[in-house]
Coordinates of C-alpha atoms in Angstrom, one line a residue:
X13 CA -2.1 -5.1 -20.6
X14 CA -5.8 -4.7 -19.4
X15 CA -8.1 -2.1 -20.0
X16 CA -9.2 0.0 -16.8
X17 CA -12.2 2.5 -16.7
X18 CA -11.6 3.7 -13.1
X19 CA -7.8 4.0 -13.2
X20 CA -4.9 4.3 -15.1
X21 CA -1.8 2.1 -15.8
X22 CA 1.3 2.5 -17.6
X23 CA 5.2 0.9 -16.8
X24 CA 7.8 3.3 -16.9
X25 CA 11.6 3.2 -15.8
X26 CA 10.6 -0.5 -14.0
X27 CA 8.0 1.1 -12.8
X28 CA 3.8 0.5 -12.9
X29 CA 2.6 3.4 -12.1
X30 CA -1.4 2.8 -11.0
X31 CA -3.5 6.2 -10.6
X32 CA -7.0 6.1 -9.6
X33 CA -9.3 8.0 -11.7
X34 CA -12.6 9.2 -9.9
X35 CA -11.5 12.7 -9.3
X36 CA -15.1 14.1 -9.6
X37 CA -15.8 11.6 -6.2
X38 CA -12.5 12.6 -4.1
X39 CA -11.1 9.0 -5.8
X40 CA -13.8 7.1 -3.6
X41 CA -13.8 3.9 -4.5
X42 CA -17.1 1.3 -5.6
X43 CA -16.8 -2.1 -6.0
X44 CA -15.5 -2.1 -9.3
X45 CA -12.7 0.4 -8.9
X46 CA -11.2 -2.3 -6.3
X47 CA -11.0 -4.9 -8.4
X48 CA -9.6 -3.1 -10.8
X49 CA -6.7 -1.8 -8.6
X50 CA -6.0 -5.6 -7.2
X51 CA -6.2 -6.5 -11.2
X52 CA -3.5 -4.0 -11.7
X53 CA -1.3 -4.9 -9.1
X54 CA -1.9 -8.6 -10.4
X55 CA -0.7 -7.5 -13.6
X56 CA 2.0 -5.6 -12.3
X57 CA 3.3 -8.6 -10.6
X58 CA 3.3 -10.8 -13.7
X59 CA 5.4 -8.1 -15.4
X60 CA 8.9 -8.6 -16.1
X61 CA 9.6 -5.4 -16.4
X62 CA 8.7 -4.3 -13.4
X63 CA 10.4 -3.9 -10.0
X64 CA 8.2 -2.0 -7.9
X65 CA 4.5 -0.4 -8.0
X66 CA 3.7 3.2 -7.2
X67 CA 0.0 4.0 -6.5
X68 CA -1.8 7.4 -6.9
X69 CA -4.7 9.3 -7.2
X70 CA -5.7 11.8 -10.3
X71 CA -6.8 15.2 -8.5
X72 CA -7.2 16.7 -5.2
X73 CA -7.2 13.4 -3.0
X74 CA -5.5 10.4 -3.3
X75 CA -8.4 7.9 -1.9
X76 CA -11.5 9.1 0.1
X77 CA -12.7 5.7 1.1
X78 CA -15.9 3.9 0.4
X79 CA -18.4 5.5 -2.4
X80 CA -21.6 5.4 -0.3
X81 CA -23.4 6.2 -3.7
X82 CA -22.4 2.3 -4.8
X83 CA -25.3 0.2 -4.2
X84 CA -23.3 -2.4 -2.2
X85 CA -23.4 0.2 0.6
X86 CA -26.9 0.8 0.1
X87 CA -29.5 0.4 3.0
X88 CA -32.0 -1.5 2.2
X89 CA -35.6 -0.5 3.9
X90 CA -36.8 -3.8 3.4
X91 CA -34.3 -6.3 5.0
X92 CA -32.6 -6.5 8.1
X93 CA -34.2 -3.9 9.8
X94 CA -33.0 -1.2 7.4
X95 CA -29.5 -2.3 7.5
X96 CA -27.0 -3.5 4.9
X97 CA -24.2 -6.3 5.3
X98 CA -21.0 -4.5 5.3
X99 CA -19.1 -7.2 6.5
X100 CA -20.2 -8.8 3.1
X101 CA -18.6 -5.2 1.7
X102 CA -15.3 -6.1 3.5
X103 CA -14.7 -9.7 3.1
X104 CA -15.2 -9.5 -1.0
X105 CA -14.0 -6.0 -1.7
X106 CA -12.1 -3.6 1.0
X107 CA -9.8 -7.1 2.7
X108 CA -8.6 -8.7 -0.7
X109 CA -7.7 -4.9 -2.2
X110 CA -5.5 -4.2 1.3
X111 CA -4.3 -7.9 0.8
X112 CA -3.4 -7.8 -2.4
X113 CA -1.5 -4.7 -1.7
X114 CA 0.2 -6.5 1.2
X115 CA 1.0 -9.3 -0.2
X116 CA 2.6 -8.2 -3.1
X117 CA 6.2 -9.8 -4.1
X118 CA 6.6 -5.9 -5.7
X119 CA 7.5 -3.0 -3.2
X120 CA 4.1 -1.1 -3.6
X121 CA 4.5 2.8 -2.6
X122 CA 2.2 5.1 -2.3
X123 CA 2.4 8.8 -3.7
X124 CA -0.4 10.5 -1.2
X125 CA -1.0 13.3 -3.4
X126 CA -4.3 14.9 -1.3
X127 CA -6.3 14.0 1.6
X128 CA -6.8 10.2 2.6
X129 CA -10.0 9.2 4.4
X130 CA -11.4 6.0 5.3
X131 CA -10.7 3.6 4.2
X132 CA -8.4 5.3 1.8
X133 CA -6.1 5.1 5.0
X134 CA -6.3 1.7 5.0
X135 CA -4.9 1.9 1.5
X136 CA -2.3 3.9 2.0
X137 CA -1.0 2.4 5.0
X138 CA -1.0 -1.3 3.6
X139 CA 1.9 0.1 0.7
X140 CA 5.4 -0.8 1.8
X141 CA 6.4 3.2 1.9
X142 CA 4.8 6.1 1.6
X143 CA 5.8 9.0 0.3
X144 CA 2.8 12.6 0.9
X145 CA 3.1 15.8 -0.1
X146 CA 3.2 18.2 2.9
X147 CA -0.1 19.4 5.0
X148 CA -2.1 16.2 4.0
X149 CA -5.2 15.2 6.0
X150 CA -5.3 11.8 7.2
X151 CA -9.2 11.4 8.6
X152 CA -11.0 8.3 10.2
X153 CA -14.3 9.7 10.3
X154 CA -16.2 6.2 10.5
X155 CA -17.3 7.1 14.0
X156 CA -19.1 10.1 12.0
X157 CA -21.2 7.6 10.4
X158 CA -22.0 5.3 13.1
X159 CA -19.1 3.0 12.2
X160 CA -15.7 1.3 13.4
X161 CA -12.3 1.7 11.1
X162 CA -11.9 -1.6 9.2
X163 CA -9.4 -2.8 6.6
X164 CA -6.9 -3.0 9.0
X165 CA -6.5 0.3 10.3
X166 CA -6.9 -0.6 13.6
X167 CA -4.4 -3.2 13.8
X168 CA -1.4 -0.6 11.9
X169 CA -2.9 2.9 13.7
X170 CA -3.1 0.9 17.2
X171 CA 0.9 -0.3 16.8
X172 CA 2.2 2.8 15.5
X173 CA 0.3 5.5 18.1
X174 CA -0.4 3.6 21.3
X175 CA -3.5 3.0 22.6
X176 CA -4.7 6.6 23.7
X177 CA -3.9 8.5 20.7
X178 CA -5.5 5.9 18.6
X179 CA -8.8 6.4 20.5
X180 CA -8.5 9.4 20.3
X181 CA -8.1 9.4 16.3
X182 CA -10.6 7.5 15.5
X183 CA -13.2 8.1 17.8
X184 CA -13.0 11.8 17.7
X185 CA -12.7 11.8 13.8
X186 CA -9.7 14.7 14.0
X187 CA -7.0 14.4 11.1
X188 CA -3.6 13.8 11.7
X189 CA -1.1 15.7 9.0
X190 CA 1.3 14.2 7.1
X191 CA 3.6 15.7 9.8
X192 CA 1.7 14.0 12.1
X193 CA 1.9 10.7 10.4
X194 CA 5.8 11.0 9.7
X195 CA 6.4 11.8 13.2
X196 CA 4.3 8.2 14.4
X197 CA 6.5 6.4 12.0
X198 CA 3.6 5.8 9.3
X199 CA 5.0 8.2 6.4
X200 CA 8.4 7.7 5.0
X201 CA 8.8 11.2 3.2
X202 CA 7.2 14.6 3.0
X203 CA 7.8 16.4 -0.3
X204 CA 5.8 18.9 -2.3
X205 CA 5.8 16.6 -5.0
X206 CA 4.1 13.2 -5.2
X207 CA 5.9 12.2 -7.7
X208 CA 9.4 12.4 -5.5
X209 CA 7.9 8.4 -5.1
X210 CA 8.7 7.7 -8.8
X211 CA 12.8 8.5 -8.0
X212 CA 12.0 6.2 -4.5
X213 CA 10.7 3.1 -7.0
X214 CA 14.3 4.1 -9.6
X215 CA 16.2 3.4 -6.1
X216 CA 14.2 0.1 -5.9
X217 CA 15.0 -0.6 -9.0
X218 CA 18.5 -1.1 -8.8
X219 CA 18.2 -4.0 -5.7
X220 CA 17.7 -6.9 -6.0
X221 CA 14.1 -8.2 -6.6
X222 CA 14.5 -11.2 -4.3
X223 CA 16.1 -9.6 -1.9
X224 CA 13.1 -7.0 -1.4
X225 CA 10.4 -9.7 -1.7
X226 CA 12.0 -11.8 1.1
X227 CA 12.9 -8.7 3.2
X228 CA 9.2 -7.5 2.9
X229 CA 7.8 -10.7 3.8
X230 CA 10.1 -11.3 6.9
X231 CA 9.3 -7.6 8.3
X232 CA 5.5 -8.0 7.8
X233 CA 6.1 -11.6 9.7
X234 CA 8.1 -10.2 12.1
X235 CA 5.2 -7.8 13.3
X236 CA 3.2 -10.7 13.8
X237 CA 5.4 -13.1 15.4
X238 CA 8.0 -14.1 18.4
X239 CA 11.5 -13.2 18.4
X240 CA 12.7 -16.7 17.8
X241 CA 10.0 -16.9 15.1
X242 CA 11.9 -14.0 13.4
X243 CA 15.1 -15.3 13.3
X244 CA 13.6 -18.7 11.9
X245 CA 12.3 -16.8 9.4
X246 CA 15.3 -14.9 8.7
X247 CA 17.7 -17.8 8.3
X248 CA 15.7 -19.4 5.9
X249 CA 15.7 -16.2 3.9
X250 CA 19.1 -15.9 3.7
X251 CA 19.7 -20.1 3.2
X252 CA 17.6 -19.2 -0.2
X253 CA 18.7 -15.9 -0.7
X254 CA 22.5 -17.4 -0.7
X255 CA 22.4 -19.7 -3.2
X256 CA 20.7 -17.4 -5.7
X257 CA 22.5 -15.6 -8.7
X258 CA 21.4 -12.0 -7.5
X259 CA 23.5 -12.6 -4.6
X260 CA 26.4 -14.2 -6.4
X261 CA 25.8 -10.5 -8.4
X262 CA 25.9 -8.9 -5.6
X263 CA 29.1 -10.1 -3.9
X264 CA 31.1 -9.9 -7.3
X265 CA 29.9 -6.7 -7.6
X266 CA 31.1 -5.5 -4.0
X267 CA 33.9 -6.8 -4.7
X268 CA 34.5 -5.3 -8.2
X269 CA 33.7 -1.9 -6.9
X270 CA 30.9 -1.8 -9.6
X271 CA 27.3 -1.0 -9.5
X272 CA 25.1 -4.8 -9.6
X273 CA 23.1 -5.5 -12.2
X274 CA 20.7 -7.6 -10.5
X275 CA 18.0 -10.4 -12.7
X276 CA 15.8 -11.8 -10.2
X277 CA 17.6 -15.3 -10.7

């Protein structure tokens, strides 16, 4: 298991629990507290005890976004007119950490324990459910700083609120609550404790772990694709899906009356 200075990790009841550890900066993350968190999914990937990932943050906030303090934010006086490449700041930092969140053969949830900013929300919104404690502030304040939403906020925010509303949102820079966000579809459950996620990933735990991958994967292509796409897609999920032990588990089980005890196989 690797060592982590900006977060935490530890595997529980099939369960890697990842927490973000920068309370003192709202769990803003620098350059190296990304990587880590990709690393850590990585690793919760390879695990073979794990069935599903539940990420948090240590403190008042669960992720505030970028840490303007880390130099790869910086402006620099001396080039480009004062300015600093942030599409640099995307491409090898912010895209693979939402990537490698959404691509993730694990269910990933996330346990927003405090307010989510930035592009915390980007965060937050790439993990398969989600899962806030009540009263939450979700805030897109890039227009505050002269800036557009990135990660991939656009494209989730724009699908899930409409056009108008998602102007409004992110160029006005107002929060939406987790009520808010559970109303448009984009929270999955409101509890006063965070950790009601950790009983979501023991429900998780008893499916099958090929049967989540390939249902994550065909929902996430389905977004993205034609009708007839999805239903290409969806037969050859269930071609491979049918000829795998976890469904021969499955269908015994069913028709045992017994709970399945499903291996991945």
């Amino acid at each position: 298991m690797g060592s982590f200075k900006f977060l935490t990790y530890k595997e529980e009841n099939r369960t890697a629990l990842i927490t973000i550890n920068r309370p003192e900066v709202y769990n803003a993350l620098n350059a190296d507290a990304k990587m880590e968190i990709v690393q850590a999914i990585r690793e919760a990937n390879k695990s073979p005890d794990v069935r599903s990932i539940v990420l948090t943050g240590e403190g008042k906030a669960f992720c505030t976004g970028q840490d303007l303090n880390d130099r790869s934010v910086q402006v620099n006086s001396g080039a480009n007119n004062g300015g600093v490449d942030l599409g640099n700041t995307l491409q090898t930092e912010w895209n693979p950490l939402v990537n490698a969140i959404r691509e993730s053969n694990k269910i990933v949830i996330a346990a927003v324990n405090g307010v989510c900013a930035g592009a915390g929300i980007s965060v937050a919104i790439a993990c398969d459910m989600i899962v806030s404690k009540p009263g939450v502030k979700f805030m897109g304040a890039f227009s505050k700083l002269g800036l557009a939403p990135d990660a991939g906020s656009t494209y989730i925010f724009s699908r899930a609120l409409g056009y108008h509303k998602t102007m409004e949102f992110f160029l006005l820079g107002k929060p939406l609550t987790a009520e808010e966000m559970e109303a448009a579809g984009l929270i999955n459950k409101i509890d006063e404790d965070a950790a009601q996620a950790m009983l979501l990933a023991l429900e998780l735990a008893k499916l099958s772990p090929l049967s989540s991958s390939m249902i994550k994967k065909n929902i996430k292509a389905a977004l993205d694709s034609s009708f007839a796409g999805s239903m290409e897609r969806e037969t050859y999920a269930q071609r491979f899906l049918g000829n795998s032990a976890d469904y021969k588990e499955g269908l015994s089980a069913f028709l045992s009356k017994r709970e399945p005890n499903f291996t991945g196989n």
